[in-house]
Coordinates of C-alpha atoms in Angstrom, one line a residue:
X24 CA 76.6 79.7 115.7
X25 CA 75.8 76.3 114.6
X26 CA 72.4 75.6 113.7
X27 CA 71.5 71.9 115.1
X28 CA 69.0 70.7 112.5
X29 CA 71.1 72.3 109.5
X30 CA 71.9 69.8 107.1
X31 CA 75.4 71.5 106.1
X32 CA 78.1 73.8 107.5
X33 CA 78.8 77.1 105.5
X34 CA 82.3 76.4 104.3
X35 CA 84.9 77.0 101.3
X36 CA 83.1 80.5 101.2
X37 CA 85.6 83.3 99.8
X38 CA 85.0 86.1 102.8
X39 CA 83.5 89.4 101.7
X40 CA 86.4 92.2 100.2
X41 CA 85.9 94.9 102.8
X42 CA 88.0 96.8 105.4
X43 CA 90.9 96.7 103.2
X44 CA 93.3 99.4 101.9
X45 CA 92.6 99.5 97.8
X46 CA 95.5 102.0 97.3
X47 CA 98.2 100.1 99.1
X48 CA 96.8 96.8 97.0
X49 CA 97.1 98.6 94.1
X50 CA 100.2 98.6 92.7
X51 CA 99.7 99.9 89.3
X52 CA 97.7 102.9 90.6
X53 CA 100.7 103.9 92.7
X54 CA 103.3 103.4 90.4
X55 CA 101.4 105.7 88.0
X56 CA 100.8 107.7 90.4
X57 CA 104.4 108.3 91.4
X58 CA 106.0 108.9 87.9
X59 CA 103.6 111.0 87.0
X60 CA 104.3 113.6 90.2
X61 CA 101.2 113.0 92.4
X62 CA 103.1 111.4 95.4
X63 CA 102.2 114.6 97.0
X64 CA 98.7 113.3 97.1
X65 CA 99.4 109.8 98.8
X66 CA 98.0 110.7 102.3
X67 CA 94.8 112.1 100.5
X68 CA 94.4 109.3 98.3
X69 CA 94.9 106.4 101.3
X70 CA 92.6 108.2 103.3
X71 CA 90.0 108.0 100.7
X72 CA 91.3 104.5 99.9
X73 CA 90.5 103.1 103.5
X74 CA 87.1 104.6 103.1
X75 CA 85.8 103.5 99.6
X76 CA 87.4 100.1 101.2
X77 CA 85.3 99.9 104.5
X78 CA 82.3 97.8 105.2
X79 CA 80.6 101.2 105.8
X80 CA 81.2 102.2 102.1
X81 CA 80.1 99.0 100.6
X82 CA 76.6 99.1 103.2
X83 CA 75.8 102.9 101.7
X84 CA 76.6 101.2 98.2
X85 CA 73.9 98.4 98.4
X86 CA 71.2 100.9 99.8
X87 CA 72.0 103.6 97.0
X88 CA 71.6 100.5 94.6
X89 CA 68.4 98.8 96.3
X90 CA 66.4 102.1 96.7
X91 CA 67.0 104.0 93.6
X92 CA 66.1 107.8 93.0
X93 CA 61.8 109.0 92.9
X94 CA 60.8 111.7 90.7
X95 CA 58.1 113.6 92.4
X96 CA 56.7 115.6 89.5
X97 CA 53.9 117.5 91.7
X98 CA 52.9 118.2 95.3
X99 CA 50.0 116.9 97.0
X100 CA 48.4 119.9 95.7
X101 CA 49.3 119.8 91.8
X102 CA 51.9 122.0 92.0
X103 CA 55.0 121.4 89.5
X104 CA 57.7 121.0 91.9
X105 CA 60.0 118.9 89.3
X106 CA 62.0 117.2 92.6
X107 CA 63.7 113.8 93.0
X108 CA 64.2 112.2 95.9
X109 CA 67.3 109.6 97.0
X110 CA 68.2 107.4 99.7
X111 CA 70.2 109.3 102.6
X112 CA 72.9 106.4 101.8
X113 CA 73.6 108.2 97.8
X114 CA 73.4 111.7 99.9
X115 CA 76.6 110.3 102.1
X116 CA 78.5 108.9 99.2
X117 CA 78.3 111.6 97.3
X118 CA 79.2 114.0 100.2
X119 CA 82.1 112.1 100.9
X120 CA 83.2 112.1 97.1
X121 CA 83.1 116.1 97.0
X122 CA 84.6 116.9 100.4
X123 CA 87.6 114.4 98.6
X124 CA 87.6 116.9 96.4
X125 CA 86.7 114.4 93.0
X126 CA 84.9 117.5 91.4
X127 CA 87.2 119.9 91.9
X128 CA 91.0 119.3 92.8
X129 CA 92.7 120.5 89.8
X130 CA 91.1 124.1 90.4
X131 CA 92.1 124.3 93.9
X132 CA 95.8 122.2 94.1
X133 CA 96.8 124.2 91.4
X134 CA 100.3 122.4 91.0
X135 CA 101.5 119.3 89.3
X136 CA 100.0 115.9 89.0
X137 CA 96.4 117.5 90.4
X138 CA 94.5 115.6 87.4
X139 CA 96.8 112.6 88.4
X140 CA 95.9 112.6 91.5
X141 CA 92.0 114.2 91.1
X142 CA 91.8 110.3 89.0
X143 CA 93.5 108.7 91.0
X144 CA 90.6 109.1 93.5
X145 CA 88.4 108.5 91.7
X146 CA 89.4 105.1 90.8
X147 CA 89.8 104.0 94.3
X148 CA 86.0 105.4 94.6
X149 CA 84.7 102.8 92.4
X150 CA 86.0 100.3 95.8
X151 CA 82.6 102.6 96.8
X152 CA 80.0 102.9 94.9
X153 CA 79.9 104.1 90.8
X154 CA 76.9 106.4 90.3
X155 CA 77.6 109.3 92.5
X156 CA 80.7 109.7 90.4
X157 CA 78.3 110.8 87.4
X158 CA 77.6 114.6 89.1
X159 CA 80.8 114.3 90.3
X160 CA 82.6 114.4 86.6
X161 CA 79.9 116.5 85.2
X162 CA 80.6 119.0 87.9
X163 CA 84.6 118.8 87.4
X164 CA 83.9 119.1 83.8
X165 CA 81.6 122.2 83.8
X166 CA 83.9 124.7 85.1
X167 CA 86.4 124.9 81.8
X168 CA 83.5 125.6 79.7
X169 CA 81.9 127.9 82.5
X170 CA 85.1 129.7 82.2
X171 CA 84.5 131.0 78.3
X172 CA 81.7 133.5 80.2
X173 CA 83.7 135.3 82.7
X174 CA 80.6 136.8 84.4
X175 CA 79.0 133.5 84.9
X176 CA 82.5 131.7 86.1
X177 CA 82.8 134.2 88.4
X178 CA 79.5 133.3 90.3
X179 CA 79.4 130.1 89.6
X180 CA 82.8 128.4 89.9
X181 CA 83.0 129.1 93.7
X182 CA 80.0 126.6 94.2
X183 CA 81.0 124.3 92.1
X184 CA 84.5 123.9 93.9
X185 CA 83.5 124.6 97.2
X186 CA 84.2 120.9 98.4
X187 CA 81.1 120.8 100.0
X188 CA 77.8 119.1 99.3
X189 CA 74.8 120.6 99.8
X190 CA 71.3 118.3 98.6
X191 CA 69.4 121.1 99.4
X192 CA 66.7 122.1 96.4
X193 CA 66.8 126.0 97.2
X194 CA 68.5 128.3 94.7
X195 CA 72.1 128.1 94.9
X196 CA 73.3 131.9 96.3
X197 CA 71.6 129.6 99.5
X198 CA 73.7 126.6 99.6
X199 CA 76.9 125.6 100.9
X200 CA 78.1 124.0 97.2
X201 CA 76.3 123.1 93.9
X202 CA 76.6 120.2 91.4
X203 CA 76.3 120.9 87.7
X204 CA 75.2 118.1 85.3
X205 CA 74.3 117.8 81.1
X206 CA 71.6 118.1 78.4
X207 CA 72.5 117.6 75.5
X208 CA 71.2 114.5 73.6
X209 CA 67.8 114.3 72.1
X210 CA 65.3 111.6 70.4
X211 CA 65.8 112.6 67.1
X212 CA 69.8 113.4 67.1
X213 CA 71.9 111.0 69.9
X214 CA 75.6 111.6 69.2
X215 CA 74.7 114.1 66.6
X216 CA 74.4 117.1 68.5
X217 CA 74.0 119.4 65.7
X218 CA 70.4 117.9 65.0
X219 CA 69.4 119.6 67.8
X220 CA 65.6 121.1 67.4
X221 CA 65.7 122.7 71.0
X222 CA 65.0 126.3 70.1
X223 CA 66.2 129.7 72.0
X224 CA 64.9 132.9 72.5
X225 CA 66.8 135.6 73.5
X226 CA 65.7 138.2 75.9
X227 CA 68.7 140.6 76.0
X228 CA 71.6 140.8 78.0
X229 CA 72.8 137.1 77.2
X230 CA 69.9 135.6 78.8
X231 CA 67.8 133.5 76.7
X232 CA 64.2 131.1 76.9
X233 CA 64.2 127.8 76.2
X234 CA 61.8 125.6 74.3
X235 CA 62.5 121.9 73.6
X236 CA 63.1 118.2 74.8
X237 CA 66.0 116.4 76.2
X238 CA 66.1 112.4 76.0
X239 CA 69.2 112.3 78.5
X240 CA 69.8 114.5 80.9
X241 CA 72.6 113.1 83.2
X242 CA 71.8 114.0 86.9
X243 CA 68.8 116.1 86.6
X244 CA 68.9 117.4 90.6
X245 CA 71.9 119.1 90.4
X246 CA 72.0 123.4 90.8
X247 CA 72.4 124.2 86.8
X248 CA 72.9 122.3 83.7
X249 CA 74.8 122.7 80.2
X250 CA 72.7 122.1 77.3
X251 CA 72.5 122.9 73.7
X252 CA 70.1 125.0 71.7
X253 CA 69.3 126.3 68.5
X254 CA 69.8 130.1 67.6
X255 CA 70.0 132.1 64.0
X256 CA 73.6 131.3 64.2
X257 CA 73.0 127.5 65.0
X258 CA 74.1 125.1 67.6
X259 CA 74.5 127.0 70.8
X260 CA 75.4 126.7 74.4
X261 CA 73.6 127.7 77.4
X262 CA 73.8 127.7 81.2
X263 CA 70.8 126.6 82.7
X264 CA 70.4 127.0 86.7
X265 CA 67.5 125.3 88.4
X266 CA 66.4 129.2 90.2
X267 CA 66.2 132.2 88.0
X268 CA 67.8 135.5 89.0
X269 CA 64.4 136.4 90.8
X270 CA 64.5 132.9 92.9
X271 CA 61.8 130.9 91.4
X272 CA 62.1 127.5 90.1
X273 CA 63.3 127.4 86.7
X274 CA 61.2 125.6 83.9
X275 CA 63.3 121.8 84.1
X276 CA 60.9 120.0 83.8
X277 CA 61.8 115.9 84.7
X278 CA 59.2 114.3 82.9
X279 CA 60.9 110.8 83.8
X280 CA 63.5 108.7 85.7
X281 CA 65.5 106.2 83.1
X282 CA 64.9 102.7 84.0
X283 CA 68.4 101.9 83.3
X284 CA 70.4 98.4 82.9
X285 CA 72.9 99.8 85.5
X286 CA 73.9 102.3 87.3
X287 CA 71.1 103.1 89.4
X288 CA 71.9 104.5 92.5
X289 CA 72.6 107.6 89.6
X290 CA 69.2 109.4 88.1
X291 CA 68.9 110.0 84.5
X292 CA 66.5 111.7 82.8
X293 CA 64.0 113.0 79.8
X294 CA 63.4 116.7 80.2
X295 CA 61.5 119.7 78.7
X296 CA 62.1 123.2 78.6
X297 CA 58.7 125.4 78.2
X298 CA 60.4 128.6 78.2
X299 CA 63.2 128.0 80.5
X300 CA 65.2 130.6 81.7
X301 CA 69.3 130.3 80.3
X302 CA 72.4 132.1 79.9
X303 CA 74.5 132.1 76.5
X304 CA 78.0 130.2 77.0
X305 CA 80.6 131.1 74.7
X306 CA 80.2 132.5 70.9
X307 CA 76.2 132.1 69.5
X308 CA 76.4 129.3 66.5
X309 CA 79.7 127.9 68.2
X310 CA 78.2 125.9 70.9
X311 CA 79.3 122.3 70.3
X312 CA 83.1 123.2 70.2
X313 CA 81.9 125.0 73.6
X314 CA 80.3 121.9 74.8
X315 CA 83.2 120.1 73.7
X316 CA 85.3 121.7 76.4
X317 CA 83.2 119.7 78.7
X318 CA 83.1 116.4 77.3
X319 CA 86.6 116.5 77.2
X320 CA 87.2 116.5 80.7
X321 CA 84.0 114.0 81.0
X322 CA 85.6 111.5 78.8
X323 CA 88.8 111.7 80.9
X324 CA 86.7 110.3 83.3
X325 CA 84.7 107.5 81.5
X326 CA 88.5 106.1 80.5
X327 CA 89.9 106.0 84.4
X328 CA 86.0 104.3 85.1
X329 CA 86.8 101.7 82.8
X330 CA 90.4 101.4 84.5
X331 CA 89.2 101.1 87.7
X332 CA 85.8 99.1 87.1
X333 CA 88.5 96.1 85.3
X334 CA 90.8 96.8 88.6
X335 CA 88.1 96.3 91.5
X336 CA 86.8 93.2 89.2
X337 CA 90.0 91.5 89.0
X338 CA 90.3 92.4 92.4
X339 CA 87.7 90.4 93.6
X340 CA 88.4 87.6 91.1
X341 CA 91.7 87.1 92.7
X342 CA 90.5 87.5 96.2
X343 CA 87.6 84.6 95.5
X344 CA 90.3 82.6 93.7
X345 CA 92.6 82.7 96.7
X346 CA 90.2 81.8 99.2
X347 CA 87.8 79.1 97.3
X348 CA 89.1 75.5 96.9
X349 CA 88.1 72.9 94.3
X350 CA 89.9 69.9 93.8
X351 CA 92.4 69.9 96.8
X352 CA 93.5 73.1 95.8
X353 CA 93.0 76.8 95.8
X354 CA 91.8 78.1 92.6
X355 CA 94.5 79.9 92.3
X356 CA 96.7 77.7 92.1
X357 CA 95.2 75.5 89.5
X358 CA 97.5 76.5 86.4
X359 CA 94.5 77.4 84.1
X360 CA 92.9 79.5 86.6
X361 CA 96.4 80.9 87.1
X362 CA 97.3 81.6 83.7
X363 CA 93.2 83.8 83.5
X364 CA 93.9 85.4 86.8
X365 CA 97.6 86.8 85.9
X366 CA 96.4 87.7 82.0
X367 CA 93.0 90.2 83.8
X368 CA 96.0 91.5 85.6
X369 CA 97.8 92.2 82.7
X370 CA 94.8 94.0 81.3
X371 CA 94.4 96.4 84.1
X372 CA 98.2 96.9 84.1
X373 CA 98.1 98.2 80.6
X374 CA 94.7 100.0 81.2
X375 CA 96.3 102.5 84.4
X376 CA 98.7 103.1 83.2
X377 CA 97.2 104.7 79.9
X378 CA 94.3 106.3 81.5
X379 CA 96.7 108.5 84.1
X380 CA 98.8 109.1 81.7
X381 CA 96.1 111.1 79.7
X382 CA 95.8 112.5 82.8
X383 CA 98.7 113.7 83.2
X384 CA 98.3 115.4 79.8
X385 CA 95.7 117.7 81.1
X386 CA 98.3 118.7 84.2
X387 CA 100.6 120.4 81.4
X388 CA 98.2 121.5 79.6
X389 CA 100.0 124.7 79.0
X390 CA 102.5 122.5 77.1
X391 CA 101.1 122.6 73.6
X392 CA 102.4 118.8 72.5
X393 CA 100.8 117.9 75.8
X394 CA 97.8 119.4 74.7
X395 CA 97.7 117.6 71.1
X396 CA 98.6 114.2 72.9
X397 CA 95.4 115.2 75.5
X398 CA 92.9 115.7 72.7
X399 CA 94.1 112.6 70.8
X400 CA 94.9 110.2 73.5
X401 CA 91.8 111.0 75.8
X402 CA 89.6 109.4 73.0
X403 CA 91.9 106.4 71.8
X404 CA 92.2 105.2 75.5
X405 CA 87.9 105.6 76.2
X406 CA 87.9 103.6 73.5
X407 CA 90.2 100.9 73.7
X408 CA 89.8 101.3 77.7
X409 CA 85.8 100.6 77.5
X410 CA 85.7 97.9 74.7
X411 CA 88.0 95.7 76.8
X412 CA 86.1 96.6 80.5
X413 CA 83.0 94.1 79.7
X414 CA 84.9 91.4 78.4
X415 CA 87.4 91.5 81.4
X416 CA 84.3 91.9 83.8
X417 CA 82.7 88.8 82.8
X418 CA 85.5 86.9 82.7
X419 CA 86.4 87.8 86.0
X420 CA 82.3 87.0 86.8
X421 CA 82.8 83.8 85.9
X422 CA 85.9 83.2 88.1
X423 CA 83.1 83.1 90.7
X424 CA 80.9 80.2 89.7
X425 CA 77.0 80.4 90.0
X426 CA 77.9 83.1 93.3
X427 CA 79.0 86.0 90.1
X428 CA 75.6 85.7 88.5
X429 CA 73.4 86.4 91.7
X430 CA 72.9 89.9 93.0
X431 CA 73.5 89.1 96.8
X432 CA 77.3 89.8 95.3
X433 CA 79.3 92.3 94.1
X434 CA 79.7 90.8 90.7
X435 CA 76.2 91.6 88.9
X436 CA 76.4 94.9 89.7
X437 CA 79.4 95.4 88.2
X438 CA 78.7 93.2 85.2
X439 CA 76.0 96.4 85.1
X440 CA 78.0 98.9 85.0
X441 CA 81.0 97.3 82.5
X442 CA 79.1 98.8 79.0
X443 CA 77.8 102.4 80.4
X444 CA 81.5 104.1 80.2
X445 CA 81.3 102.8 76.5
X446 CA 78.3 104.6 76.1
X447 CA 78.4 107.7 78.0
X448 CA 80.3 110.9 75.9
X449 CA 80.3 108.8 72.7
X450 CA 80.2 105.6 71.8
X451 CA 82.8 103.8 70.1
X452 CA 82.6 104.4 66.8
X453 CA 82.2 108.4 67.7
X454 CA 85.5 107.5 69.5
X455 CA 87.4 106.3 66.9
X456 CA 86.3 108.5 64.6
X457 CA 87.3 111.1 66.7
X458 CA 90.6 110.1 67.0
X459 CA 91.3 110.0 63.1
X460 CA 89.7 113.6 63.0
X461 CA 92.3 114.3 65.5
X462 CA 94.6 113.3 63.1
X463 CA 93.7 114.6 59.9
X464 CA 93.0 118.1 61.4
X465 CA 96.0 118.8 63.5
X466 CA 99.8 117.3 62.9
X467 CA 100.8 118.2 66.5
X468 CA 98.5 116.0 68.1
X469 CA 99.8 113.0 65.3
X470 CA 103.3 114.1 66.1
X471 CA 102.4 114.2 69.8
X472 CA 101.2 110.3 70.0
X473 CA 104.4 109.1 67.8
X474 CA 106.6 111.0 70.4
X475 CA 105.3 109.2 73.3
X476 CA 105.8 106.1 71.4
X477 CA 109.1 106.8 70.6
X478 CA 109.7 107.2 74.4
X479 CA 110.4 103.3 74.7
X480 CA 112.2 103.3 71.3
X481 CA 115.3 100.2 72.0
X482 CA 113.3 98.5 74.9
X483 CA 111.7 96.1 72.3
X484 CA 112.1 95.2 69.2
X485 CA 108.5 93.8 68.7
X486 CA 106.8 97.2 70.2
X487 CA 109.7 99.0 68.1
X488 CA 108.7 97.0 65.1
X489 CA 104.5 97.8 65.9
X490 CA 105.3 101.4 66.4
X491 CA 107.0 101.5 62.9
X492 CA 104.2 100.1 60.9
X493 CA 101.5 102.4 63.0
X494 CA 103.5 105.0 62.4
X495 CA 103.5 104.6 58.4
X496 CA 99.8 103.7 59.0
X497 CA 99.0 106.8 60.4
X498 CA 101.0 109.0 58.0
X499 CA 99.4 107.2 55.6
X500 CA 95.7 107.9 54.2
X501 CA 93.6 106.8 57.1
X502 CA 90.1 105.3 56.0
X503 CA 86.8 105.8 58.8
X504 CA 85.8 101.7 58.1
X505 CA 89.6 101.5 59.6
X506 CA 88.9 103.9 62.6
X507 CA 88.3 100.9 65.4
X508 CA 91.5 99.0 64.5
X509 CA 93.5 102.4 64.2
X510 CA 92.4 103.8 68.0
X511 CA 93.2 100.1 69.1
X512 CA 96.5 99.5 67.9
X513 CA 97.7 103.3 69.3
X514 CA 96.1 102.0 72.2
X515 CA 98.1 99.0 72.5
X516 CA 101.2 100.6 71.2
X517 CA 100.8 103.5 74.0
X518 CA 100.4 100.5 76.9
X519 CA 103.2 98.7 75.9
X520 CA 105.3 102.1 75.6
X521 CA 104.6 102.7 79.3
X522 CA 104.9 99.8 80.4
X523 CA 108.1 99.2 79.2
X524 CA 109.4 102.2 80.7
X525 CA 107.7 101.9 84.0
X526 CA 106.8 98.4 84.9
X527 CA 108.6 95.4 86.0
X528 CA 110.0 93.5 83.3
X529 CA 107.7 90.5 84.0
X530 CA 104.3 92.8 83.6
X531 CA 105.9 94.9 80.5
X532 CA 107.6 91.1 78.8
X533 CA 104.0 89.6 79.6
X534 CA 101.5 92.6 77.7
X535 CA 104.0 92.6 74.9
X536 CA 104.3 89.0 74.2
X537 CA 100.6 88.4 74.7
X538 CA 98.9 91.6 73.1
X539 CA 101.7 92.5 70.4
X540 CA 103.4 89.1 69.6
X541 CA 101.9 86.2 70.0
X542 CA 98.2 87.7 69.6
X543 CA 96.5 86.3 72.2
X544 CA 95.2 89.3 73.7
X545 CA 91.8 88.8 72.0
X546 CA 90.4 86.3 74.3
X547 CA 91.7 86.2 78.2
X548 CA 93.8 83.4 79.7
X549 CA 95.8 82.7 76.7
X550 CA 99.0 83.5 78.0
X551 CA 102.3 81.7 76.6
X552 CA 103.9 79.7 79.0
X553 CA 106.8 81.2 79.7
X554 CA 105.3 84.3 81.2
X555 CA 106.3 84.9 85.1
X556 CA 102.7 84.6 86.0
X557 CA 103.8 84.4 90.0
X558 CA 105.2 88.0 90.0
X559 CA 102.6 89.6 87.4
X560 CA 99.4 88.1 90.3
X561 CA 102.0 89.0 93.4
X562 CA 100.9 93.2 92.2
X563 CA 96.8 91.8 92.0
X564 CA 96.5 90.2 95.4
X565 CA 94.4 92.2 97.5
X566 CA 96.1 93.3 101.4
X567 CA 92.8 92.1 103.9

């Protein structure tokens, strides 16, 4: 309705991205979904899709966001009671991400492609909201390292792959499902784990007390938590549940909220433990390669975040551009805006299909080459995956003018959100350096990464000629101050290898010549000119 005394007419206004299929827009994510055997998955995933696409979804996102969790440390009384309180909004998201079956699909679709598709939705989540997904992965991620202490797998892993959410704070044997999250890092030690002054006591029978103080504690209302401690033996892991045996409330005590950059519909944490009740996980002394198991399966997840946060903000980017005109055109069809557009496509291109296919990795797992190329490749691709994620976010920001920077959009919160994966499970130097340990300790999983490189052998003589000098590089003395370059150039290799074999010759001809040839990848919109930019932004444009 017109208002008579307005002095303008709202117009050349891009429409809001909702109540839209993401998965049928997606044309990467179902191609990688397909060769990797997940199509069994499709009605599941556009189910979820059409959801995480819905005005609905994007309304519970914004009031997740806008009313972020309250710790309530005591009751009106002074009682402890440690609780924290969200918005019913994050309680519906993250009850629609569990009864999807993010936290848990692998363990209960035992066949192939489960982690293929279990990723796959949770990309097309991110169309949602992002911080539910943090007790989501941490849950998923639990139960492998749950299962090195059969009694407590046995009890625990029905909860935490019930598919059902249950916010209630009563001990778990109560509740419907439970969520798991992670302590590990503290002031004095951050990535280095083993610093850990967190001391245990035990009290026979593999239960344990607790003294000590985390800095981070990722979702502090979920049912248990995996955390680290100190016994004569050394680093150790322990189970920690929010109820002892006897049903009281265990000694977790939230001492504060984060007041974080991003993420914030998600609660993080600083916690103590004043003789908190825990059980031992695995072998005493041997708990960060026990802890490991987790963040395995948690960086899995940070790398398909990164794919999906550069896919929803190209995704908009191209949706604004098609819809906004300047200059008697649409800015899409401008050839500079053209040439950005098609080379943030390219990007998330290369970035899918990298991320599922370390996912598919951990689907044939009991293949032992798969399972060298998993340990390796997980870590190359959350690095190369979350160094490029803020860069592509805020070019695709900018696409949108003055209306990116204001937080009435989607854009600010996702320009939030770009650095956290980079973060979260190791930052990128840990990365790196984690993928040259890789190396140096275990031939398989060196022999594992030049296999899959050789899959594309004859395709291209540039990606040929790449994979030949990496390949002397790696069997080669390989130096830590070299550790960023090394994990990049796998990366880039291991993108243009799948892409080659599984793209259209315009998307595979287009990364190769920009990110392995010509050398333009380091800044976006660079493209040469002879790249078929038309058919590379025909796979980007959203279906409204």
């Amino acid at each position: 309705m017109r208002d008579s005394g307005a002095t303008h007419e709202v117009a050349n206004q891009s429409p809001e991205l909702v109540d839209f299929d993401p998965y049928a827009a997606d044309e990467a994510l179902r191609t990688a979904v397909q060769v990797h055997g997940a199509s069994w998955a499709e009605e599941r995933l556009t189910a979820l899709g059409r959801w995480a696409g819905s005005r609905h979804a994007r309304r519970l996102s914004e009031r997740a966001n806008r009313y972020p969790p309250v710790l309530h440390t005591h009751d009106a009384r002074g009682h402890r009671i440690d609780e924290v309180e969200f918005h019913p909004a994050y309680h519906e998201l993250l009850g629609t991400a569990i009864s999807h079956r993010l936290a848990d699909l692998p363990y209960v679709e035992r066949r192939p492609g489960a982690h293929v598709a279990r990723c796959a939705l949770n990309h097309l989540f991110h169309n949602a909201d992002i911080g539910v997904l943090c007790p989501v992965t941490m849950t998923f991620a639990a139960v492998p390292a749950l299962r090195r202490e059969q009694v407590l797998a046995a009890e625990w892993e029905p909860r935490l792959t019930s598919g059902r959410y249950d916010p209630g704070f009563v001990p778990a044997a109560g509740k419907a499902g439970s969520t798991c999250g992670m302590a590990m890092t503290e002031k004095q030690g951050g990535s280095d784990v083993r610093a850990s002054t967190t001391v245990a006591e035990p009290l026979g029978d593999g239960a344990y007390n607790l003294t000590g103080h985390k800095w981070f504690c990722s979702a502090p209302m979920s049912d248990a938590f995996l955390t680290l401690a100190q016994t004569g033996a050394g680093p150790t892991c322990f189970f920690v549940p929010r109820f002892t045996p006897d049903g009281d409330q265990n000694a977790v005590l939230i001492q504060r909220l984060k007041d974080k950059l991003g993420n914030r519909s998600n609660a993080s944490s600083e916690i103590e433990y004043r003789g908190t009740y825990a059980r031992i996980v695995g072998a005493e002394g041997d708990g960060v390669r026990t802890i490991l198991e987790m963040v395995h399966h948690t960086r899995l997840d940070t790398a398909v975040s990164a794919a999906a946060i550069m896919r929803r903000a190209t995704l908009l980017a191209v949706h604004h551009a098609s819809h906004r005109t300047a200059f008697q055109k649409r800015l899409v069809d401008h050839p500079a805006m053209r040439r950005t557009l098609a080379d943030l496509a390219l990007e998330c291109e290369g970035a899918t299909a990298l991320a599922m296919r370390v996912a598919h990795a951990f689907d044939r797992a009991a293949d032992e080459e798969q399972q060298a190329f998993a340990r390796a490749a997980v870590a190359i691709a959350k690095f190369a995956l979350c160094k490029r994620c803020p860069m592509l976010v805020a070019e695709a920001l900018e696409v949108h003018g003055g209306n990116g920077y204001v937080e009435a959009g989607p854009m600010a919160a996702l320009y939030r959100e770009a650095p956290l994966n980079g973060i979260w499970e190791g930052t990128g130097n840990v990365m790196a350096l984690d993928v040259l340990r890789a190396f140096r300790r275990d031939e398989r999983a060196l022999h594992a990464v030049v296999s899959e490189l050789r899959r594309a052998e004859g395709a291209d003589a540039r990606v040929d000629a790449h994979a030949g000098r990496l390949v002397d590089r790696l069997s080669g003395g390989l130096e830590e101050a070299d550790a960023r370059r090394t994990a990049l150039d796998v990366a880039t290799a291991l993108q243009a290898s799948l892409l080659l074999r599984h793209r259209p010759s315009a998307v595979a001809e287009g990364f190769v010549t920009s990110r392995l040839s010509t050398g333009t990848g380091a800044a976006f919109g660079l493209l040469p000119p002879d790249i078929d930019e038309g058919e590379i932004l025909s796979r980007a444009l959203p279906q409204t």
